[in-house]
């Protein structure tokens, strides 16, 4: 027999009645604020074409590595979960794939995925029974009916979710045709892009050579010369800004930066282009390009995001069969103090530049990131990211960085997701955790209630708006 789907109004608030009462009060102030989603990976084609989403499997399961990595860890094949491979789309029956997910809900107990999905199923889709093996078919059919309606088209959901801005992430080799189509449509929803140049910066990327060719075609520059290569970046950044971009994003393996002379940079670039690539040269080139991107951001005003510390595509078999970004990325220890110093020596004291740092290495919060952001004017701390985008992860972040960096050297929350329907749930979790953390400071007489009320409004809305220049 299926169990009721219950979303307790006090979820994520303290069991202590005094703290819970303050948390409720603070949360009530911002629970209905518009959503700013300044960094994420949703597909702009959804909003350009405004076509109906497909089945429950196509929308929830196949694209969401939070879900299918857990199922894979228990021995399920990605193809059977609806995940396409390099050979083409999955051959799985969508209903059968959904039943696998439905019958394994116990795997997600205690994870943020369970909370996000229950929010979507309960608040957005109106289910009052939990998803399990007994309700799998009813869920699949009802979700299919909802997704076939006008009310569940991408633009309608965007408006229903009260999204003020949503940023996608594209490579310099993307034509941004979908963003152009959104603009030409006259729709008022604000969907912007972000400049993610990794494929034409990382010489170890498997598509580096092919991407350089496209980079040359789209920019009209000689990208095989150092000056032309830099000019191509500037030109593409300008185009991205025409399509609404306010930020760049850099997903390098480490936070290493360099500040080489012009001659040294050109010599390094020439070795890269000649194919004389050693791992050390590839790392040095990525390091130098972070500094070059900071220099360009100082000129054009784009906020710079650095997402280091991930050993991407760790499972070689999955990478060879299914490609990139299939839930196989593993956190790495990251040295921010030494690795960022060349960039900070060059630009750390600039007041017109904003660099937002993220980490998968929680040991760096109080030891490195909070002291750095608590000093250098250019640095801000991005929210708990990826594996730490969870109630405990968000709480650890606040506990470890606030005493040194304060709240105002952070940038609020961004959801960083491909799962469009989970965006309201993710923001709701972040708002509840911040309300609960601030409530604790209030009841411990470390913060006045009126200051906590002002702070939660800033964390929810004003800080991301300022940091991303929205």
PDB file of C-alpha atoms in Angstrom, residues 108-408:
ATOM      1  CA  UNK A 108      17.621   8.287  -1.788  1.00  0.00           C
ATOM      2  CA  UNK A 109      16.666   8.375   1.893  1.00  0.00           C
ATOM      3  CA  UNK A 110      18.600  11.127   3.634  1.00  0.00           C
ATOM      4  CA  UNK A 111      19.771  12.703   0.368  1.00  0.00           C
ATOM      5  CA  UNK A 112      18.776  16.130  -0.948  1.00  0.00           C
ATOM      6  CA  UNK A 113      17.514  14.405  -4.099  1.00  0.00           C
ATOM      7  CA  UNK A 114      14.638  12.901  -2.123  1.00  0.00           C
ATOM      8  CA  UNK A 115      13.676  16.312  -0.757  1.00  0.00           C
ATOM      9  CA  UNK A 116      13.886  17.984  -4.164  1.00  0.00           C
ATOM     10  CA  UNK A 117      11.853  15.283  -5.893  1.00  0.00           C
ATOM     11  CA  UNK A 118       9.152  15.210  -3.217  1.00  0.00           C
ATOM     12  CA  UNK A 119       8.832  18.986  -3.545  1.00  0.00           C
ATOM     13  CA  UNK A 120       8.402  18.617  -7.309  1.00  0.00           C
ATOM     14  CA  UNK A 121       5.937  15.751  -7.022  1.00  0.00           C
ATOM     15  CA  UNK A 122       3.913  17.350  -4.222  1.00  0.00           C
ATOM     16  CA  UNK A 123       3.991  21.088  -4.827  1.00  0.00           C
ATOM     17  CA  UNK A 124       4.400  21.247  -8.597  1.00  0.00           C
ATOM     18  CA  UNK A 125       2.535  18.146  -9.772  1.00  0.00           C
ATOM     19  CA  UNK A 126      -0.016  17.674  -7.031  1.00  0.00           C
ATOM     20  CA  UNK A 127       0.687  14.084  -5.954  1.00  0.00           C
ATOM     21  CA  UNK A 128      -0.426  13.108  -2.437  1.00  0.00           C
ATOM     22  CA  UNK A 129       1.007   9.571  -2.485  1.00  0.00           C
ATOM     23  CA  UNK A 130       4.694   8.739  -2.528  1.00  0.00           C
ATOM     24  CA  UNK A 131       6.400   7.381  -5.596  1.00  0.00           C
ATOM     25  CA  UNK A 132       7.107   3.657  -5.195  1.00  0.00           C
ATOM     26  CA  UNK A 133       6.601   0.416  -7.099  1.00  0.00           C
ATOM     27  CA  UNK A 134       2.836   0.515  -6.446  1.00  0.00           C
ATOM     28  CA  UNK A 135       2.381   4.071  -7.770  1.00  0.00           C
ATOM     29  CA  UNK A 136       4.951   3.979 -10.592  1.00  0.00           C
ATOM     30  CA  UNK A 137       2.424   3.572 -13.414  1.00  0.00           C
ATOM     31  CA  UNK A 138       0.048   6.176 -11.966  1.00  0.00           C
ATOM     32  CA  UNK A 139       2.906   8.646 -11.661  1.00  0.00           C
ATOM     33  CA  UNK A 140       4.193   7.941 -15.158  1.00  0.00           C
ATOM     34  CA  UNK A 141       0.752   8.382 -16.724  1.00  0.00           C
ATOM     35  CA  UNK A 142      -0.219  11.458 -14.729  1.00  0.00           C
ATOM     36  CA  UNK A 143       3.103  13.174 -15.351  1.00  0.00           C
ATOM     37  CA  UNK A 144       2.665  12.422 -19.045  1.00  0.00           C
ATOM     38  CA  UNK A 145      -0.768  14.072 -18.988  1.00  0.00           C
ATOM     39  CA  UNK A 146       0.557  17.137 -17.185  1.00  0.00           C
ATOM     40  CA  UNK A 147       3.547  17.505 -19.490  1.00  0.00           C
ATOM     41  CA  UNK A 148       1.276  17.383 -22.519  1.00  0.00           C
ATOM     42  CA  UNK A 149      -0.666  20.421 -21.281  1.00  0.00           C
ATOM     43  CA  UNK A 150       0.061  24.087 -21.940  1.00  0.00           C
ATOM     44  CA  UNK A 151       0.438  24.742 -18.206  1.00  0.00           C
ATOM     45  CA  UNK A 152       3.547  22.537 -18.095  1.00  0.00           C
ATOM     46  CA  UNK A 153       5.349  23.967 -21.094  1.00  0.00           C
ATOM     47  CA  UNK A 154       8.760  25.472 -20.268  1.00  0.00           C
ATOM     48  CA  UNK A 155       7.727  29.126 -20.420  1.00  0.00           C
ATOM     49  CA  UNK A 156       4.579  28.574 -18.379  1.00  0.00           C
ATOM     50  CA  UNK A 157       6.563  26.787 -15.678  1.00  0.00           C
ATOM     51  CA  UNK A 158       9.230  29.513 -15.748  1.00  0.00           C
ATOM     52  CA  UNK A 159       6.541  32.072 -14.992  1.00  0.00           C
ATOM     53  CA  UNK A 160       4.791  29.877 -12.436  1.00  0.00           C
ATOM     54  CA  UNK A 161       8.094  29.367 -10.588  1.00  0.00           C
ATOM     55  CA  UNK A 162       8.446  33.165 -10.322  1.00  0.00           C
ATOM     56  CA  UNK A 163      11.881  33.074 -11.945  1.00  0.00           C
ATOM     57  CA  UNK A 164      13.177  36.572 -12.493  1.00  0.00           C
ATOM     58  CA  UNK A 165      16.335  35.437 -14.270  1.00  0.00           C
ATOM     59  CA  UNK A 166      17.790  32.121 -15.359  1.00  0.00           C
ATOM     60  CA  UNK A 167      21.329  31.767 -16.741  1.00  0.00           C
ATOM     61  CA  UNK A 168      22.388  28.850 -18.912  1.00  0.00           C
ATOM     62  CA  UNK A 169      26.014  27.977 -19.677  1.00  0.00           C
ATOM     63  CA  UNK A 170      27.479  27.765 -23.179  1.00  0.00           C
ATOM     64  CA  UNK A 171      30.851  27.313 -24.845  1.00  0.00           C
ATOM     65  CA  UNK A 172      32.437  29.988 -27.078  1.00  0.00           C
ATOM     66  CA  UNK A 173      31.773  27.583 -29.959  1.00  0.00           C
ATOM     67  CA  UNK A 174      28.011  27.735 -29.374  1.00  0.00           C
ATOM     68  CA  UNK A 175      26.131  29.912 -31.846  1.00  0.00           C
ATOM     69  CA  UNK A 176      23.615  30.891 -29.147  1.00  0.00           C
ATOM     70  CA  UNK A 177      20.861  30.431 -31.703  1.00  0.00           C
ATOM     71  CA  UNK A 178      18.382  29.469 -28.984  1.00  0.00           C
ATOM     72  CA  UNK A 179      19.098  32.621 -27.014  1.00  0.00           C
ATOM     73  CA  UNK A 180      18.621  34.631 -30.197  1.00  0.00           C
ATOM     74  CA  UNK A 181      15.305  32.888 -30.805  1.00  0.00           C
ATOM     75  CA  UNK A 182      14.140  33.650 -27.251  1.00  0.00           C
ATOM     76  CA  UNK A 183      14.910  37.324 -27.799  1.00  0.00           C
ATOM     77  CA  UNK A 184      13.189  37.442 -31.165  1.00  0.00           C
ATOM     78  CA  UNK A 185      10.051  35.768 -29.774  1.00  0.00           C
ATOM     79  CA  UNK A 186       9.047  38.732 -27.641  1.00  0.00           C
ATOM     80  CA  UNK A 187       8.607  36.539 -24.561  1.00  0.00           C
ATOM     81  CA  UNK A 188       9.391  38.514 -21.403  1.00  0.00           C
ATOM     82  CA  UNK A 189      11.151  35.700 -19.509  1.00  0.00           C
ATOM     83  CA  UNK A 190      14.775  36.608 -18.897  1.00  0.00           C
ATOM     84  CA  UNK A 191      17.027  33.720 -19.964  1.00  0.00           C
ATOM     85  CA  UNK A 192      20.675  34.675 -20.421  1.00  0.00           C
ATOM     86  CA  UNK A 193      23.874  32.816 -21.225  1.00  0.00           C
ATOM     87  CA  UNK A 194      27.239  32.521 -19.457  1.00  0.00           C
ATOM     88  CA  UNK A 195      30.652  32.193 -21.103  1.00  0.00           C
ATOM     89  CA  UNK A 196      32.266  28.783 -20.386  1.00  0.00           C
ATOM     90  CA  UNK A 197      35.500  28.635 -22.437  1.00  0.00           C
ATOM     91  CA  UNK A 198      36.894  25.336 -21.082  1.00  0.00           C
ATOM     92  CA  UNK A 199      36.807  23.373 -24.386  1.00  0.00           C
ATOM     93  CA  UNK A 200      39.058  25.928 -26.129  1.00  0.00           C
ATOM     94  CA  UNK A 201      41.317  26.447 -23.094  1.00  0.00           C
ATOM     95  CA  UNK A 202      41.883  22.901 -21.893  1.00  0.00           C
ATOM     96  CA  UNK A 203      44.431  21.388 -24.278  1.00  0.00           C
ATOM     97  CA  UNK A 204      43.720  17.970 -22.734  1.00  0.00           C
ATOM     98  CA  UNK A 205      40.033  18.135 -23.690  1.00  0.00           C
ATOM     99  CA  UNK A 206      39.338  15.429 -26.249  1.00  0.00           C
ATOM    100  CA  UNK A 207      37.650  17.937 -28.591  1.00  0.00           C
ATOM    101  CA  UNK A 208      40.204  20.737 -28.178  1.00  0.00           C
ATOM    102  CA  UNK A 209      41.434  20.715 -31.806  1.00  0.00           C
ATOM    103  CA  UNK A 210      37.961  20.494 -33.302  1.00  0.00           C
ATOM    104  CA  UNK A 211      36.655  23.226 -31.016  1.00  0.00           C
ATOM    105  CA  UNK A 212      39.504  25.551 -32.015  1.00  0.00           C
ATOM    106  CA  UNK A 213      38.385  25.275 -35.642  1.00  0.00           C
ATOM    107  CA  UNK A 214      34.848  26.311 -34.744  1.00  0.00           C
ATOM    108  CA  UNK A 215      36.246  29.042 -32.476  1.00  0.00           C
ATOM    109  CA  UNK A 216      38.131  30.435 -35.473  1.00  0.00           C
ATOM    110  CA  UNK A 217      35.069  30.284 -37.731  1.00  0.00           C
ATOM    111  CA  UNK A 218      32.736  32.015 -35.282  1.00  0.00           C
ATOM    112  CA  UNK A 219      35.193  34.694 -34.201  1.00  0.00           C
ATOM    113  CA  UNK A 220      36.784  35.409 -37.566  1.00  0.00           C
ATOM    114  CA  UNK A 221      40.160  35.546 -35.808  1.00  0.00           C
ATOM    115  CA  UNK A 222      43.399  33.643 -36.295  1.00  0.00           C
ATOM    116  CA  UNK A 223      43.076  31.535 -33.167  1.00  0.00           C
ATOM    117  CA  UNK A 224      46.368  29.784 -33.918  1.00  0.00           C
ATOM    118  CA  UNK A 225      48.320  32.906 -33.009  1.00  0.00           C
ATOM    119  CA  UNK A 226      48.456  34.147 -29.406  1.00  0.00           C
ATOM    120  CA  UNK A 227      47.154  37.610 -30.229  1.00  0.00           C
ATOM    121  CA  UNK A 228      44.423  36.246 -32.464  1.00  0.00           C
ATOM    122  CA  UNK A 229      43.427  33.669 -29.866  1.00  0.00           C
ATOM    123  CA  UNK A 230      42.981  36.337 -27.198  1.00  0.00           C
ATOM    124  CA  UNK A 231      41.130  38.574 -29.663  1.00  0.00           C
ATOM    125  CA  UNK A 232      38.762  35.682 -30.413  1.00  0.00           C
ATOM    126  CA  UNK A 233      37.914  35.363 -26.738  1.00  0.00           C
ATOM    127  CA  UNK A 234      37.199  39.065 -26.486  1.00  0.00           C
ATOM    128  CA  UNK A 235      34.996  38.977 -29.552  1.00  0.00           C
ATOM    129  CA  UNK A 236      33.003  35.969 -28.371  1.00  0.00           C
ATOM    130  CA  UNK A 237      32.630  37.461 -24.897  1.00  0.00           C
ATOM    131  CA  UNK A 238      31.185  40.575 -26.508  1.00  0.00           C
ATOM    132  CA  UNK A 239      28.666  38.443 -28.399  1.00  0.00           C
ATOM    133  CA  UNK A 240      27.727  36.554 -25.248  1.00  0.00           C
ATOM    134  CA  UNK A 241      27.135  39.887 -23.519  1.00  0.00           C
ATOM    135  CA  UNK A 242      24.806  40.865 -26.371  1.00  0.00           C
ATOM    136  CA  UNK A 243      22.857  37.703 -25.481  1.00  0.00           C
ATOM    137  CA  UNK A 244      22.601  38.827 -21.866  1.00  0.00           C
ATOM    138  CA  UNK A 245      25.691  37.239 -20.293  1.00  0.00           C
ATOM    139  CA  UNK A 246      26.848  38.813 -17.050  1.00  0.00           C
ATOM    140  CA  UNK A 247      29.340  36.108 -16.055  1.00  0.00           C
ATOM    141  CA  UNK A 248      31.969  33.619 -17.139  1.00  0.00           C
ATOM    142  CA  UNK A 249      32.518  30.168 -15.696  1.00  0.00           C
ATOM    143  CA  UNK A 250      35.676  28.066 -15.497  1.00  0.00           C
ATOM    144  CA  UNK A 251      35.672  24.405 -14.531  1.00  0.00           C
ATOM    145  CA  UNK A 252      39.378  23.669 -14.307  1.00  0.00           C
ATOM    146  CA  UNK A 253      40.778  20.640 -12.464  1.00  0.00           C
ATOM    147  CA  UNK A 254      42.646  22.910 -10.040  1.00  0.00           C
ATOM    148  CA  UNK A 255      42.563  26.551  -8.960  1.00  0.00           C
ATOM    149  CA  UNK A 256      46.072  27.099 -10.293  1.00  0.00           C
ATOM    150  CA  UNK A 257      46.752  30.490 -11.879  1.00  0.00           C
ATOM    151  CA  UNK A 258      49.857  31.968 -13.506  1.00  0.00           C
ATOM    152  CA  UNK A 259      51.053  35.417 -14.472  1.00  0.00           C
ATOM    153  CA  UNK A 260      53.553  34.875 -17.277  1.00  0.00           C
ATOM    154  CA  UNK A 261      55.089  37.596 -19.385  1.00  0.00           C
ATOM    155  CA  UNK A 262      53.750  38.195 -22.861  1.00  0.00           C
ATOM    156  CA  UNK A 263      56.689  36.375 -24.417  1.00  0.00           C
ATOM    157  CA  UNK A 264      56.356  33.426 -22.047  1.00  0.00           C
ATOM    158  CA  UNK A 265      52.619  33.169 -22.715  1.00  0.00           C
ATOM    159  CA  UNK A 266      53.131  33.226 -26.460  1.00  0.00           C
ATOM    160  CA  UNK A 267      55.832  30.563 -26.297  1.00  0.00           C
ATOM    161  CA  UNK A 268      53.588  28.355 -24.175  1.00  0.00           C
ATOM    162  CA  UNK A 269      50.669  28.884 -26.544  1.00  0.00           C
ATOM    163  CA  UNK A 270      52.829  27.986 -29.535  1.00  0.00           C
ATOM    164  CA  UNK A 271      53.786  24.692 -27.889  1.00  0.00           C
ATOM    165  CA  UNK A 272      50.123  23.959 -27.248  1.00  0.00           C
ATOM    166  CA  UNK A 273      49.173  24.683 -30.861  1.00  0.00           C
ATOM    167  CA  UNK A 274      52.076  22.625 -32.182  1.00  0.00           C
ATOM    168  CA  UNK A 275      50.745  19.636 -30.266  1.00  0.00           C
ATOM    169  CA  UNK A 276      53.780  19.467 -28.004  1.00  0.00           C
ATOM    170  CA  UNK A 277      51.522  19.083 -24.989  1.00  0.00           C
ATOM    171  CA  UNK A 278      52.777  17.783 -21.683  1.00  0.00           C
ATOM    172  CA  UNK A 279      50.486  17.601 -18.661  1.00  0.00           C
ATOM    173  CA  UNK A 280      52.575  20.355 -17.066  1.00  0.00           C
ATOM    174  CA  UNK A 281      52.153  22.632 -20.083  1.00  0.00           C
ATOM    175  CA  UNK A 282      48.404  21.956 -20.258  1.00  0.00           C
ATOM    176  CA  UNK A 283      48.073  22.877 -16.568  1.00  0.00           C
ATOM    177  CA  UNK A 284      50.216  25.988 -16.983  1.00  0.00           C
ATOM    178  CA  UNK A 285      48.138  27.097 -19.957  1.00  0.00           C
ATOM    179  CA  UNK A 286      44.890  26.682 -18.018  1.00  0.00           C
ATOM    180  CA  UNK A 287      46.509  28.613 -15.180  1.00  0.00           C
ATOM    181  CA  UNK A 288      47.567  31.464 -17.428  1.00  0.00           C
ATOM    182  CA  UNK A 289      44.168  31.609 -19.078  1.00  0.00           C
ATOM    183  CA  UNK A 290      42.428  32.125 -15.728  1.00  0.00           C
ATOM    184  CA  UNK A 291      44.560  35.242 -15.328  1.00  0.00           C
ATOM    185  CA  UNK A 292      43.818  36.300 -18.903  1.00  0.00           C
ATOM    186  CA  UNK A 293      40.098  35.813 -18.285  1.00  0.00           C
ATOM    187  CA  UNK A 294      40.369  37.948 -15.138  1.00  0.00           C
ATOM    188  CA  UNK A 295      42.083  40.651 -17.176  1.00  0.00           C
ATOM    189  CA  UNK A 296      39.271  40.540 -19.724  1.00  0.00           C
ATOM    190  CA  UNK A 297      36.654  40.657 -16.970  1.00  0.00           C
ATOM    191  CA  UNK A 298      38.290  43.768 -15.599  1.00  0.00           C
ATOM    192  CA  UNK A 299      37.816  45.297 -19.059  1.00  0.00           C
ATOM    193  CA  UNK A 300      34.306  44.115 -19.946  1.00  0.00           C
ATOM    194  CA  UNK A 301      32.734  43.725 -16.487  1.00  0.00           C
ATOM    195  CA  UNK A 302      31.761  40.057 -16.620  1.00  0.00           C
ATOM    196  CA  UNK A 303      31.726  38.402 -13.200  1.00  0.00           C
ATOM    197  CA  UNK A 304      34.139  35.465 -13.123  1.00  0.00           C
ATOM    198  CA  UNK A 305      33.279  32.098 -11.552  1.00  0.00           C
ATOM    199  CA  UNK A 306      35.877  29.413 -10.826  1.00  0.00           C
ATOM    200  CA  UNK A 307      34.681  25.844 -10.203  1.00  0.00           C
ATOM    201  CA  UNK A 308      37.863  23.827  -9.536  1.00  0.00           C
ATOM    202  CA  UNK A 309      38.652  20.611  -7.722  1.00  0.00           C
ATOM    203  CA  UNK A 310      36.752  17.974  -9.661  1.00  0.00           C
ATOM    204  CA  UNK A 311      38.321  14.890 -11.173  1.00  0.00           C
ATOM    205  CA  UNK A 312      35.905  14.801 -14.058  1.00  0.00           C
ATOM    206  CA  UNK A 313      34.801  11.626 -15.829  1.00  0.00           C
ATOM    207  CA  UNK A 314      36.616   9.429 -13.297  1.00  0.00           C
ATOM    208  CA  UNK A 315      35.001   6.222 -14.601  1.00  0.00           C
ATOM    209  CA  UNK A 316      36.860   5.569 -17.837  1.00  0.00           C
ATOM    210  CA  UNK A 317      34.439   2.906 -19.057  1.00  0.00           C
ATOM    211  CA  UNK A 318      31.443   5.216 -18.664  1.00  0.00           C
ATOM    212  CA  UNK A 319      33.353   8.079 -20.289  1.00  0.00           C
ATOM    213  CA  UNK A 320      34.254   5.956 -23.323  1.00  0.00           C
ATOM    214  CA  UNK A 321      30.700   4.637 -23.710  1.00  0.00           C
ATOM    215  CA  UNK A 322      28.449   7.473 -22.565  1.00  0.00           C
ATOM    216  CA  UNK A 323      30.697  10.556 -22.750  1.00  0.00           C
ATOM    217  CA  UNK A 324      31.150  13.470 -20.385  1.00  0.00           C
ATOM    218  CA  UNK A 325      29.053  14.556 -17.425  1.00  0.00           C
ATOM    219  CA  UNK A 326      27.486  11.241 -16.519  1.00  0.00           C
ATOM    220  CA  UNK A 327      27.762  11.445 -12.746  1.00  0.00           C
ATOM    221  CA  UNK A 328      31.324  10.166 -12.555  1.00  0.00           C
ATOM    222  CA  UNK A 329      33.042  13.276 -11.199  1.00  0.00           C
ATOM    223  CA  UNK A 330      34.860  13.021  -7.860  1.00  0.00           C
ATOM    224  CA  UNK A 331      36.035  15.874  -5.581  1.00  0.00           C
ATOM    225  CA  UNK A 332      39.752  16.648  -5.303  1.00  0.00           C
ATOM    226  CA  UNK A 333      41.720  18.419  -2.602  1.00  0.00           C
ATOM    227  CA  UNK A 334      42.335  21.987  -3.767  1.00  0.00           C
ATOM    228  CA  UNK A 335      45.040  24.510  -2.798  1.00  0.00           C
ATOM    229  CA  UNK A 336      43.545  27.985  -3.109  1.00  0.00           C
ATOM    230  CA  UNK A 337      46.141  29.922  -1.103  1.00  0.00           C
ATOM    231  CA  UNK A 338      49.095  29.098  -3.352  1.00  0.00           C
ATOM    232  CA  UNK A 339      47.255  28.453  -6.596  1.00  0.00           C
ATOM    233  CA  UNK A 340      45.387  31.779  -6.665  1.00  0.00           C
ATOM    234  CA  UNK A 341      48.335  33.934  -5.613  1.00  0.00           C
ATOM    235  CA  UNK A 342      49.583  34.830  -9.133  1.00  0.00           C
ATOM    236  CA  UNK A 343      46.102  36.043 -10.122  1.00  0.00           C
ATOM    237  CA  UNK A 344      45.671  37.862  -6.818  1.00  0.00           C
ATOM    238  CA  UNK A 345      49.090  39.492  -7.153  1.00  0.00           C
ATOM    239  CA  UNK A 346      47.928  40.850 -10.504  1.00  0.00           C
ATOM    240  CA  UNK A 347      44.331  41.798  -9.749  1.00  0.00           C
ATOM    241  CA  UNK A 348      43.437  40.952  -6.147  1.00  0.00           C
ATOM    242  CA  UNK A 349      43.028  44.566  -5.055  1.00  0.00           C
ATOM    243  CA  UNK A 350      40.850  45.685  -7.957  1.00  0.00           C
ATOM    244  CA  UNK A 351      37.471  46.945  -6.786  1.00  0.00           C
ATOM    245  CA  UNK A 352      35.862  46.647 -10.218  1.00  0.00           C
ATOM    246  CA  UNK A 353      36.453  42.903 -10.590  1.00  0.00           C
ATOM    247  CA  UNK A 354      34.410  40.109  -8.999  1.00  0.00           C
ATOM    248  CA  UNK A 355      35.730  36.535  -8.849  1.00  0.00           C
ATOM    249  CA  UNK A 356      33.409  33.975  -7.247  1.00  0.00           C
ATOM    250  CA  UNK A 357      35.134  30.895  -5.829  1.00  0.00           C
ATOM    251  CA  UNK A 358      33.459  27.515  -5.470  1.00  0.00           C
ATOM    252  CA  UNK A 359      34.862  24.363  -3.929  1.00  0.00           C
ATOM    253  CA  UNK A 360      34.264  20.638  -3.638  1.00  0.00           C
ATOM    254  CA  UNK A 361      36.929  20.537  -0.920  1.00  0.00           C
ATOM    255  CA  UNK A 362      35.143  21.461   2.292  1.00  0.00           C
ATOM    256  CA  UNK A 363      38.396  21.349   4.270  1.00  0.00           C
ATOM    257  CA  UNK A 364      39.294  24.634   2.570  1.00  0.00           C
ATOM    258  CA  UNK A 365      36.291  26.617   3.893  1.00  0.00           C
ATOM    259  CA  UNK A 366      37.730  27.984   7.131  1.00  0.00           C
ATOM    260  CA  UNK A 367      41.403  27.385   6.374  1.00  0.00           C
ATOM    261  CA  UNK A 368      41.623  29.074   2.964  1.00  0.00           C
ATOM    262  CA  UNK A 369      38.481  30.385   1.316  1.00  0.00           C
ATOM    263  CA  UNK A 370      37.002  32.420   4.161  1.00  0.00           C
ATOM    264  CA  UNK A 371      40.311  34.152   4.982  1.00  0.00           C
ATOM    265  CA  UNK A 372      40.946  34.892   1.304  1.00  0.00           C
ATOM    266  CA  UNK A 373      37.456  36.283   0.669  1.00  0.00           C
ATOM    267  CA  UNK A 374      37.582  38.085   3.987  1.00  0.00           C
ATOM    268  CA  UNK A 375      40.527  40.099   2.690  1.00  0.00           C
ATOM    269  CA  UNK A 376      40.773  40.447  -1.106  1.00  0.00           C
ATOM    270  CA  UNK A 377      38.240  42.873  -2.625  1.00  0.00           C
ATOM    271  CA  UNK A 378      37.783  40.822  -5.806  1.00  0.00           C
ATOM    272  CA  UNK A 379      36.860  37.568  -4.067  1.00  0.00           C
ATOM    273  CA  UNK A 380      33.430  36.301  -3.123  1.00  0.00           C
ATOM    274  CA  UNK A 381      32.427  32.797  -2.051  1.00  0.00           C
ATOM    275  CA  UNK A 382      29.942  30.848  -4.103  1.00  0.00           C
ATOM    276  CA  UNK A 383      27.406  28.672  -2.267  1.00  0.00           C
ATOM    277  CA  UNK A 384      27.792  24.998  -1.397  1.00  0.00           C
ATOM    278  CA  UNK A 385      28.255  23.251  -4.690  1.00  0.00           C
ATOM    279  CA  UNK A 386      27.368  19.889  -6.201  1.00  0.00           C
ATOM    280  CA  UNK A 387      27.962  17.142  -3.612  1.00  0.00           C
ATOM    281  CA  UNK A 388      27.521  19.723  -0.862  1.00  0.00           C
ATOM    282  CA  UNK A 389      24.316  21.286  -2.229  1.00  0.00           C
ATOM    283  CA  UNK A 390      22.450  19.721   0.675  1.00  0.00           C
ATOM    284  CA  UNK A 391      21.041  20.754   4.053  1.00  0.00           C
ATOM    285  CA  UNK A 392      24.151  19.573   5.895  1.00  0.00           C
ATOM    286  CA  UNK A 393      26.484  20.981   3.233  1.00  0.00           C
ATOM    287  CA  UNK A 394      24.836  24.408   3.332  1.00  0.00           C
ATOM    288  CA  UNK A 395      24.956  24.440   7.121  1.00  0.00           C
ATOM    289  CA  UNK A 396      28.633  23.461   7.177  1.00  0.00           C
ATOM    290  CA  UNK A 397      29.357  26.246   4.714  1.00  0.00           C
ATOM    291  CA  UNK A 398      27.655  28.899   6.854  1.00  0.00           C
ATOM    292  CA  UNK A 399      29.245  27.600  10.049  1.00  0.00           C
ATOM    293  CA  UNK A 400      32.770  27.560   8.657  1.00  0.00           C
ATOM    294  CA  UNK A 401      32.943  30.735   6.577  1.00  0.00           C
ATOM    295  CA  UNK A 402      30.707  33.242   8.379  1.00  0.00           C
ATOM    296  CA  UNK A 403      32.960  34.016  11.322  1.00  0.00           C
ATOM    297  CA  UNK A 404      35.829  35.046   9.016  1.00  0.00           C
ATOM    298  CA  UNK A 405      34.215  36.193   5.753  1.00  0.00           C
ATOM    299  CA  UNK A 406      30.819  37.243   7.087  1.00  0.00           C
ATOM    300  CA  UNK A 407      27.641  36.957   5.037  1.00  0.00           C
ATOM    301  CA  UNK A 408      28.473  39.795   2.688  1.00  0.00           C
TER     302      UNK A 408
END
